[in-house]
XYZ file of C-alpha atoms in Angstrom:
529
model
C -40.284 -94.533 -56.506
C -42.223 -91.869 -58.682
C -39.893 -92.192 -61.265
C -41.303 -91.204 -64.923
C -39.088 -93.085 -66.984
C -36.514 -96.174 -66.723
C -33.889 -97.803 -69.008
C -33.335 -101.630 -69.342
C -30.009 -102.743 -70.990
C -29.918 -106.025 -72.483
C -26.634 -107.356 -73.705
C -26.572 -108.787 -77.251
C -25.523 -112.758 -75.266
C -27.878 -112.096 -72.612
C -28.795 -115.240 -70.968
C -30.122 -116.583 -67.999
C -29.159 -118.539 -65.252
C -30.692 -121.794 -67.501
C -28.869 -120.714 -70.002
C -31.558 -119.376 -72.707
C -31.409 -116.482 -73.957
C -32.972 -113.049 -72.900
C -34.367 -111.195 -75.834
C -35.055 -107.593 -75.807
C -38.626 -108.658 -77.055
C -39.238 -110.657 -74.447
C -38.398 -108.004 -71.752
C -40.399 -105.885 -73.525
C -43.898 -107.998 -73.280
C -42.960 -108.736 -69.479
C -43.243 -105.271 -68.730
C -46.190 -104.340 -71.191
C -48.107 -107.214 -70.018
C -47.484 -107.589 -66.871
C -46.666 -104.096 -65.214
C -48.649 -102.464 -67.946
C -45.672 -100.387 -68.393
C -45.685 -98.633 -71.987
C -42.812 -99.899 -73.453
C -40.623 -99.364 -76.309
C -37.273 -100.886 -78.418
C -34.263 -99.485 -79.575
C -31.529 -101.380 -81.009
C -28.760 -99.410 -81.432
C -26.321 -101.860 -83.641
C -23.620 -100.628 -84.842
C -23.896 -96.772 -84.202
C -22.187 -98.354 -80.545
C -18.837 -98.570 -82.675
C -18.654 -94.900 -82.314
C -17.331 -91.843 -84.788
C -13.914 -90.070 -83.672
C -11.680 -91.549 -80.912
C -12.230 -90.650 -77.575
C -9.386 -89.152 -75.952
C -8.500 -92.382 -73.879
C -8.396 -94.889 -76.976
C -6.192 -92.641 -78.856
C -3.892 -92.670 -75.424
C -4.275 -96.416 -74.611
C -3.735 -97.454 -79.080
C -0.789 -94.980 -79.023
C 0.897 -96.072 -75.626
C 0.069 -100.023 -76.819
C 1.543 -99.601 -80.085
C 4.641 -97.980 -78.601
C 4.447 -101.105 -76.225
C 4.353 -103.523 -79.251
C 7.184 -102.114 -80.565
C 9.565 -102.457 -77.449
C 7.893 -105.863 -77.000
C 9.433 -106.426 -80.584
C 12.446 -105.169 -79.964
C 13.226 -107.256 -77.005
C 11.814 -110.513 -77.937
C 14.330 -113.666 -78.883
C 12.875 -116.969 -80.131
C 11.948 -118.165 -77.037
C 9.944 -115.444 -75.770
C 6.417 -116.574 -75.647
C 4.148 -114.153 -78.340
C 2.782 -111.590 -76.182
C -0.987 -109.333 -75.918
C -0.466 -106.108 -74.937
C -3.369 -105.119 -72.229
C -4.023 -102.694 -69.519
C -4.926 -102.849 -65.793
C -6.383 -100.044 -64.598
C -4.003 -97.187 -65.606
C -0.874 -100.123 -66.188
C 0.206 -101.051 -70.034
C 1.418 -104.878 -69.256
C 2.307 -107.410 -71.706
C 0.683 -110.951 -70.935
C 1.404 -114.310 -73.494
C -1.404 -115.001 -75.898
C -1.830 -118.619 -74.890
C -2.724 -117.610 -71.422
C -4.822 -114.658 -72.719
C -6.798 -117.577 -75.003
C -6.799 -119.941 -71.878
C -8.502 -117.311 -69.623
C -10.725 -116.438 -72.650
C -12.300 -120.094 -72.487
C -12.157 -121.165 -69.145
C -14.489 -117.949 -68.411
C -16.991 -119.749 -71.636
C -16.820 -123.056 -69.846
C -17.424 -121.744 -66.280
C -20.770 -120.126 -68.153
C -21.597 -123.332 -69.734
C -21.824 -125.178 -66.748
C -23.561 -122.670 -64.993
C -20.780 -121.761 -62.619
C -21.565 -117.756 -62.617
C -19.530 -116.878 -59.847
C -16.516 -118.432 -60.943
C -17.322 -116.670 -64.462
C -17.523 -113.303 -62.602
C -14.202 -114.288 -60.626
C -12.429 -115.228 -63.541
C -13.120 -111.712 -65.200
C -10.794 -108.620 -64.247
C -11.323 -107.294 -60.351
C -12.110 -104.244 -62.378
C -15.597 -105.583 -63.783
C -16.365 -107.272 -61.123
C -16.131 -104.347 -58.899
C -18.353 -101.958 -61.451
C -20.720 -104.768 -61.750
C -21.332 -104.780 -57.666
C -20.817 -101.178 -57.613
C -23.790 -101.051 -60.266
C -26.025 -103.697 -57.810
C -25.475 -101.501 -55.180
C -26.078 -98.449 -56.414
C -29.040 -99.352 -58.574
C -31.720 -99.236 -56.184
C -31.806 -97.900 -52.916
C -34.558 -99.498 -51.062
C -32.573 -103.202 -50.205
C -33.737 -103.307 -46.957
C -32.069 -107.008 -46.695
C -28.544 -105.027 -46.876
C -29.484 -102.464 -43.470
C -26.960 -102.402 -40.888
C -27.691 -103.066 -37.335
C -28.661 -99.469 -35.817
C -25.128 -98.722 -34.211
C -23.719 -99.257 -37.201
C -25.782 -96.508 -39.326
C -24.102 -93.253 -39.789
C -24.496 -89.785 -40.778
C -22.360 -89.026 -43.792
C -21.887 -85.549 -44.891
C -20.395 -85.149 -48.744
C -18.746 -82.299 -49.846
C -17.396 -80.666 -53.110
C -14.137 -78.618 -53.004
C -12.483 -76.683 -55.963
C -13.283 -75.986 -59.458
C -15.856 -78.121 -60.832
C -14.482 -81.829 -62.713
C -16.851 -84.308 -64.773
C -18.198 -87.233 -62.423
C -18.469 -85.108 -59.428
C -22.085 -85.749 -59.223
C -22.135 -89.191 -60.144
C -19.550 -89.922 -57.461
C -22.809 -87.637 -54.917
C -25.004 -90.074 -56.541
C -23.853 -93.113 -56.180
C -22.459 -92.351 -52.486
C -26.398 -91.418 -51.854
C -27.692 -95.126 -52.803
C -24.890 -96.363 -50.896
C -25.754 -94.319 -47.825
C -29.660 -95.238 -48.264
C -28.536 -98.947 -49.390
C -27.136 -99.385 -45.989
C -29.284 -97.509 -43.878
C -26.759 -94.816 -43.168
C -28.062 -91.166 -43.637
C -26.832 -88.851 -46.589
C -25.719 -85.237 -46.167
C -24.908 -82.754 -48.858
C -22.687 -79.889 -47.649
C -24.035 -76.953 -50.277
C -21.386 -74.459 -51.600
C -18.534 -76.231 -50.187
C -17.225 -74.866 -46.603
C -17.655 -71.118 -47.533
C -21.473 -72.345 -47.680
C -21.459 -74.195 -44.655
C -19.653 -71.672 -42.732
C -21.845 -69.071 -43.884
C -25.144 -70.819 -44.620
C -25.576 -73.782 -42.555
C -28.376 -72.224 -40.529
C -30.178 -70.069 -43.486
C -34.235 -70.554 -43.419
C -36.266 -71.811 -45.407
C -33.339 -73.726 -46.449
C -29.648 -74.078 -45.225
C -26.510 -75.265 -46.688
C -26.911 -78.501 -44.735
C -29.510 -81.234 -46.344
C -30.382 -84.860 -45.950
C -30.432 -85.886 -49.691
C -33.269 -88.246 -50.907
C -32.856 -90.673 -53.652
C -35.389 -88.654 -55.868
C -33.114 -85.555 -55.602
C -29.773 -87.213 -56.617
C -30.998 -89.922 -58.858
C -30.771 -88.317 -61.639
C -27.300 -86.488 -61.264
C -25.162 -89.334 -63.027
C -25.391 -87.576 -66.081
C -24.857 -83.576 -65.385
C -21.559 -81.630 -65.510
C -20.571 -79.113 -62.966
C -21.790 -79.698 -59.268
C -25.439 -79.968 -58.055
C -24.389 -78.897 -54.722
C -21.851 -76.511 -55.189
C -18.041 -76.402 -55.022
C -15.850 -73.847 -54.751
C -12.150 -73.054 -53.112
C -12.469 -72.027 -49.794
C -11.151 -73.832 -47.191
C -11.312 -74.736 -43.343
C -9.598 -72.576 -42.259
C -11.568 -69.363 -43.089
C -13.485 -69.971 -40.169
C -12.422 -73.190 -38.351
C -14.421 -72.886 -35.115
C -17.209 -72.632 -37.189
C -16.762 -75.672 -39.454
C -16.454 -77.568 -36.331
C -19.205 -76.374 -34.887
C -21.507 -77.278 -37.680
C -19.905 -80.377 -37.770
C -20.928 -81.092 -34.215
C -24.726 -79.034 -34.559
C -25.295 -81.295 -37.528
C -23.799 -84.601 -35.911
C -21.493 -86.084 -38.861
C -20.040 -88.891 -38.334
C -17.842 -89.472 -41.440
C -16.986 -87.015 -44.460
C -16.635 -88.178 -47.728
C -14.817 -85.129 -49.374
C -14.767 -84.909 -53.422
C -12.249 -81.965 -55.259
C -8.815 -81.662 -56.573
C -6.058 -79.654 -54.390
C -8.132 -77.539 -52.951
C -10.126 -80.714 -51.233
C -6.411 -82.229 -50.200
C -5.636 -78.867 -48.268
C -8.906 -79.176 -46.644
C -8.629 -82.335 -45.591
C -4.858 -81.290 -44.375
C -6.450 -78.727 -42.555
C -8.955 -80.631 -40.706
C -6.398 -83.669 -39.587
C -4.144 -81.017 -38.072
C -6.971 -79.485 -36.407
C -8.177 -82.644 -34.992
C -6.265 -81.897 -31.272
C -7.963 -78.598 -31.043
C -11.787 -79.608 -32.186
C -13.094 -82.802 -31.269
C -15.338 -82.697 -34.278
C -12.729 -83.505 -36.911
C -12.165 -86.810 -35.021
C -13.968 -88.579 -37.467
C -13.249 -90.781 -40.617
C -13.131 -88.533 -43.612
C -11.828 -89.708 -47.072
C -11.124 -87.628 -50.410
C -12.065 -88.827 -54.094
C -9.615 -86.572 -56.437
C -11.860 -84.860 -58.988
C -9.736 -82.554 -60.998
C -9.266 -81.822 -64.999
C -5.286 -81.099 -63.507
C -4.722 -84.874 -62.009
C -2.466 -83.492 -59.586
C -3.935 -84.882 -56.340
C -0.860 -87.259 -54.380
C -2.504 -90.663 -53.908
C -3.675 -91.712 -57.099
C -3.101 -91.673 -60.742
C -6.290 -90.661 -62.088
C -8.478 -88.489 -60.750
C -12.483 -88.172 -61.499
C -12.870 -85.182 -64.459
C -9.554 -85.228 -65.834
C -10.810 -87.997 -68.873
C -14.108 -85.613 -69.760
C -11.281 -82.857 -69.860
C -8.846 -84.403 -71.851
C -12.237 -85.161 -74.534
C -13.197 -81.440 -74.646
C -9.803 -80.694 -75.147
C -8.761 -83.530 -78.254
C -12.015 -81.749 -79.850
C -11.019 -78.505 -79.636
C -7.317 -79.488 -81.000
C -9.303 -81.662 -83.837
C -10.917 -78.463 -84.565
C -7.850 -75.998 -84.827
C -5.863 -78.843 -86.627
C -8.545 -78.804 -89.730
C -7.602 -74.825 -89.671
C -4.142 -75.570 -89.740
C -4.207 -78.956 -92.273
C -6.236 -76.500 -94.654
C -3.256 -73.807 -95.102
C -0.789 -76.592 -95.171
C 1.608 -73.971 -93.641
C 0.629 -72.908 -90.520
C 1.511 -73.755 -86.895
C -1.052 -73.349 -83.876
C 0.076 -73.178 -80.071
C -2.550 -74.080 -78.222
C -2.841 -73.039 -74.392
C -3.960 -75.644 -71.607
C -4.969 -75.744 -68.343
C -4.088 -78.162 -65.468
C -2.401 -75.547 -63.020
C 1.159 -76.378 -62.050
C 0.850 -80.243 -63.298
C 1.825 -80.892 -67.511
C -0.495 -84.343 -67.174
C -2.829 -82.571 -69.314
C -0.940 -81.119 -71.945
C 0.878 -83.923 -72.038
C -1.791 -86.501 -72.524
C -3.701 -84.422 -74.890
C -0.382 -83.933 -76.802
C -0.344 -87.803 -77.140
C -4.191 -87.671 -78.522
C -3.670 -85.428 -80.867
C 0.021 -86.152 -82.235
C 1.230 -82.923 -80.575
C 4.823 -81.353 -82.485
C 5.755 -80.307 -78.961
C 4.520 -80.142 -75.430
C 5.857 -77.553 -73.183
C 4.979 -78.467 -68.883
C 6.011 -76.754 -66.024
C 8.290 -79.431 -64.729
C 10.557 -79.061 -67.568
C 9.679 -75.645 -68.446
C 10.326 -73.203 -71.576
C 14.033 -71.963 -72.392
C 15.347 -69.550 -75.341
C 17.418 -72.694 -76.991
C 14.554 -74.923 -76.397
C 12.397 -72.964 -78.658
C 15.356 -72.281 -81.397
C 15.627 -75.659 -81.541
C 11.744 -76.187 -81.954
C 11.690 -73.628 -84.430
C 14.655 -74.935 -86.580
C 13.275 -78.226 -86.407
C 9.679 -76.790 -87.593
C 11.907 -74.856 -90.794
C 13.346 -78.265 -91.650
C 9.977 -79.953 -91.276
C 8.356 -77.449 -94.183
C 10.780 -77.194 -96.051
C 11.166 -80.864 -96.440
C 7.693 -81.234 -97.023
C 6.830 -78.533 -99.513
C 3.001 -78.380 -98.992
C 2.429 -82.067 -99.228
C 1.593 -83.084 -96.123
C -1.719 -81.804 -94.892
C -1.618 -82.504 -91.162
C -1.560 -79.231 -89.437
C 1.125 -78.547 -86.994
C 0.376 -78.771 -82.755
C 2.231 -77.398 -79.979
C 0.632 -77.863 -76.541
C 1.448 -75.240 -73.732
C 0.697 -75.373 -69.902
C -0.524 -72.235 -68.793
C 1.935 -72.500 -66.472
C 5.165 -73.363 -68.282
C 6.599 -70.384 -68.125
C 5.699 -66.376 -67.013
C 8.349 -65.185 -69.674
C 7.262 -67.224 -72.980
C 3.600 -66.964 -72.607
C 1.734 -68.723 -75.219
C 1.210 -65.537 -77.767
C 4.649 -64.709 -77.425
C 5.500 -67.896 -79.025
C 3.565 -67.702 -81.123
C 4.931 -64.216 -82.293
C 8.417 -65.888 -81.522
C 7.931 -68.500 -84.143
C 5.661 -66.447 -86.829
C 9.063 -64.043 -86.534
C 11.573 -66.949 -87.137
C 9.447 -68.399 -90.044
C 10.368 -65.536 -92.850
C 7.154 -65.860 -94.198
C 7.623 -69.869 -95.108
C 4.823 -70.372 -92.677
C 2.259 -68.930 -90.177
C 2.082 -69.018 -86.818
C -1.323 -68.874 -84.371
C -2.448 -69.109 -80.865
C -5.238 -70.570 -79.520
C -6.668 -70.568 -75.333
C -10.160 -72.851 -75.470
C -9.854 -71.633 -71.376
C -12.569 -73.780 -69.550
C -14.060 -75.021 -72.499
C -11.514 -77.487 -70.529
C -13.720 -78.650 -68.110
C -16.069 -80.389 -70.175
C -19.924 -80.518 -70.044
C -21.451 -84.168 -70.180
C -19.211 -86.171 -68.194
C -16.911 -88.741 -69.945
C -18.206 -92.418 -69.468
C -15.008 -93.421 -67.869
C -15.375 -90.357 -65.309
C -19.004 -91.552 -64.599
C -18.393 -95.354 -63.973
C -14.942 -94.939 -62.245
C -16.694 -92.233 -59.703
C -18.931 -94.663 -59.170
C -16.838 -97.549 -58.345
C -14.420 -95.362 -56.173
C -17.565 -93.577 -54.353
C -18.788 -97.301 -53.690
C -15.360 -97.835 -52.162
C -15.314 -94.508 -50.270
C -18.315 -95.792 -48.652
C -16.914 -98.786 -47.695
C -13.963 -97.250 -45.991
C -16.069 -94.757 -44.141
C -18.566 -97.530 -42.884
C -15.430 -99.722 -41.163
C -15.076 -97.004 -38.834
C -18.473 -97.476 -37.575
C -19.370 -97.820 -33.776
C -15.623 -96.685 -33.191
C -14.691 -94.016 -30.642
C -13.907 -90.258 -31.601
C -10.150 -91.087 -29.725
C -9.506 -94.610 -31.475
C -10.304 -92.819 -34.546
C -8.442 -89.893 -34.099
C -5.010 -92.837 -33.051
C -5.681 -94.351 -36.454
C -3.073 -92.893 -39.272
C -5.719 -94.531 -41.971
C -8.925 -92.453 -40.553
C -7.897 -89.719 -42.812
C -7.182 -91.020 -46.261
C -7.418 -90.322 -50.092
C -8.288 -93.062 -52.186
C -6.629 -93.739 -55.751
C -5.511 -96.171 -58.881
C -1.238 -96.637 -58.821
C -0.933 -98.881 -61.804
C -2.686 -101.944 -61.608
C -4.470 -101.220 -58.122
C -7.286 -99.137 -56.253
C -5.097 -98.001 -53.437
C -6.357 -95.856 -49.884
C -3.201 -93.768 -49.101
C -3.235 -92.322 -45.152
C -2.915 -88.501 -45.458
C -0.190 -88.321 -42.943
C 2.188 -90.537 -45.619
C 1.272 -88.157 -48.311
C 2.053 -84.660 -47.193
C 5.456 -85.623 -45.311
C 6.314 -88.245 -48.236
C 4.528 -87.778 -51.884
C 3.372 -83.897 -52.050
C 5.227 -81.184 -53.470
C 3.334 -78.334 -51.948
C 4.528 -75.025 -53.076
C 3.832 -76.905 -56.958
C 0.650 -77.855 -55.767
C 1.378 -81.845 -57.460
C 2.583 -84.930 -56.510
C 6.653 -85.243 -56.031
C 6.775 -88.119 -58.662
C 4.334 -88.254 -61.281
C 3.654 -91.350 -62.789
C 3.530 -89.684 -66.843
C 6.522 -87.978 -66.862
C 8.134 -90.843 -68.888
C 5.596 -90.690 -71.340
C 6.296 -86.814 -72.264
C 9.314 -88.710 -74.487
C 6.932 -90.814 -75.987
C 5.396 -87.763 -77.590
C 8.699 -86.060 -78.633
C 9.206 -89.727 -80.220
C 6.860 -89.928 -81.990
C 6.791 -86.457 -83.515
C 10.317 -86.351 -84.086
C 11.428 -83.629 -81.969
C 15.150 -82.996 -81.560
C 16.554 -83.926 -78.588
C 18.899 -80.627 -76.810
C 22.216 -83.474 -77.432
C 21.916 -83.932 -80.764
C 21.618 -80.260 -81.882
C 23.976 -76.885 -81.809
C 23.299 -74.796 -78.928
C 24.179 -72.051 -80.874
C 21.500 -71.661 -83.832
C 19.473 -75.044 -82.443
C 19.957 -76.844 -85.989
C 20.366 -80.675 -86.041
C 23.918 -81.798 -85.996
């Protein structure tokens, strides 16, 4: 393969199908011995419990305590004692004895050897990364070629800014592609590049991708190929026209908004050029998570981490003067998931969103509520005060003005400061959520793209689901056809989905930090009834 270096996992319980146990010792003298392979250990122990929280276990403790709590509330004596889990991106409650029954039958299907039922008996979740993982692993399998007129050319594509897991999504689409016998394309530059580009010598924006070149991309930021915001239709014959020079048969398209225009685009192009009568599916990757379809989108977890560090950060400033507020700018366009979520990270005073948007007796409330909150206090409590602002929530109250606005209102009982960290946002090292969920929803992209195989450019063009975007809605990996989501779930001139799924838990966060609500305060001088 001409790789130079490779990493072997062992689990702590690794055992094998006999039931002894794997040792990283004895791995380690199988491939020193054997493949002559120079070879060394590293046990990593307990550094694997980590330092700071991650931004998704601060979300997930904070959203299952709240759980708890209601789960309390609502219980009588008969209500059977409950765990409170997750699915996917669903907080559920399920009883304790048949969390402890599932618990052991999975140690009894191991212990008589029944692996499969083991692995079926574990969450569709793991089971799908662990196949994802198989797949993806090592691309020579011959034994897993399709038949010849089932092999395809697949062309993948980044559009937008760039989002954490964008190449790892590339990446694991590419030992898919090479898995099955299908051939990968990487569309440089997005469609400004193959517009422009496609044809350039030595080198064009068009490319077969080996497994040596994208190997290595799990682990990088940004995009190896190229992404930016241009769109179709800056030059549609020409798209098409590369589409047909270059043969594609299927598009896997990976981006935020941007990408779901494009796709848009091409669908309602499809009577017009033949070309776009193909299968082509979108993987949201944006920090904003604003794509209709899905839930989650690839990037917005490695945002959400560079963001809860650069609060951390600002909050030791603040904790240190004991008196001092900070109003701290985010990004996420016309969608509040970010501020939002990051407001539940961090234990945010306030978070201000575009859907609710900033108003004069909103902030006299906030700022009464902050006078009350010092003056009660006196200095003794060192946690700094946060107060989270989309950079869209408002053109009038930009985030320095309230900054000013509350620094004005304080009378010198306490300081006021604004912070923008800007696209410090959009991470570096991707998040290992963003890397392994790209993978499994690439793996699935795949999939989707490969069942139109051998299919006619008219049957495909007939079929609503050719053109799709794939997603997680609460407890399931969903493909949603793109003609349902722009007539039913998209909110264009917002750029967001019509009903966002974490709009609820913006009252979670005024909850928790004891933010007035507008009913129980004058809407004169915004003091608490």
């Amino acid at each position: 393969m001409g790789k130079r270096k490779t990493i072997v996992i062992v689990a702590e319980g690794a055992q094998d199908r006999d039931l002894n146990k794997i040792t990283p010792a004895q791995v380690k003298d199988l491939l020193s011995n054997r493949l002559k392979l120079d070879t060394r250990i590293t046990t990593l122990g307990h550094v694997q419990r980590g330092g700071n929280a991650c931004a998704y276990d601060r979300m997930l403790s904070t959203l299952q305590g709240v759980e708890a709590v209601e789960a309390v509330l609502e219980a009588t004596p008969e209500t059977p004692t409950p765990v409170i889990s997750i699915i996917e991106n669903k907080i559920v409650r399920k009883t304790l004895v048949d969390a402890v029954k599932d618990t052991q039958a999975v140690a009894a299907a191991i212990e008589a050897k029944d692996f499969k039922k083991a692995m079926s008996l574990r969450d569709a979740e793991f089971g799908e990364y662990y196949s994802a993982y198989m797949t993806t692993t090592a691309a020579e399998q011959p034994e897993l070629f399709l038949p010849k007129e089932k092999q395809m050319r697949i062309a993948v594509i980044h559009v937008g800014a760039p989002a954490g897991g964008m190449n790892a999504a590339t990446r694991a689409a590419v030992a898919y592609c090479l898995t099955r016998g299908h051939t990968p394309i990487a569309i440089h530059n997005g469609f400004p590049g193959l517009q422009r580009h496609h044809s350039d010598q030595p080198l064009g924006a068009v490319r077969e991708v080996k497994w040596l070149d994208a190997e290595g991309w799990t682990s990088k930021g940004g995009s190896e190929i190229g992404t930016n915001r241009g769109l179709p239709s800056e030059d549609m014959e020409n798209t098409a026209h590369a589409f047909s020079l270059y043969k594609i048969d299927a598009l896997f398209v990976i981006g935020g908004f941007e990408a779901f225009t494009a796709v848009s685009e091409m669908r309602k192009a499809r009577k017009e050029y033949a070309a776009f009568r193909i299968p082509m599916i979108l993987l949201p990757a944006t920090i904003s998570n604003n794509v209709p379809g899905t839930e989650y989108s690839i990037g917005s977890d490695t945002c959400l981490n560079a963001l809860v560090d650069y609060c951390d950060a600002i909050r030791q400033s603040a904790s240190a003067t004991r008196r001092r507020v900070f109003v701290v700018e985010t990004q996420g366009g016309k969608s509040g998931y970010v501020a939002t979520m990051a407001g539940l990270s961090v234990g945010a005073f306030a978070v201000y969103t575009p859907e609710e948007g900033i108003g004069i007796k909103m902030l006299a409330r906030d700022i009464e509520h902050l006078r009350a909150s010092f003056a009660e206090d006196r200095g003794q409590n060192r946690a700094g005060k946060l107060i989270l602002r989309n950079e869209h929530a408002s053109d009038t109250y930009t985030t320095e003005i309230i900054a000013n606005m509350i620094k004005e209102e304080a009378n010198g009982r306490f300081e006021s400061r604004f912070a923008v960290p800007g696209h410090v946002q959009q991470g570096g090292t991707p998040s290992p959520m963003d890397r392994v969920r790209a993978v499994r929803l690439a793996v699935k992209c795949m999939q989707f793209l490969e069942s139109f195989a051998g299919r006619s450019a008219d049957s495909i063009e007939a079929d609503e689901r050719s053109l799709a975007v794939i997603g997680i809605k609460g407890a399931s990996v969903v493909t949603s056809s793109m003609v349902h989501l722009e007539a039913k779930e998209t909110e264009w001139k917002s750029r967001r989905p019509k009903d966002e799924f974490w709009l609820g838990l913006k009252t979670v966060v005024d909850t928790l930090s004891g933010r007035p609500k507008a009913t129980d305060c004058c809407t004169e001088c915004g003091k608490h009834k």
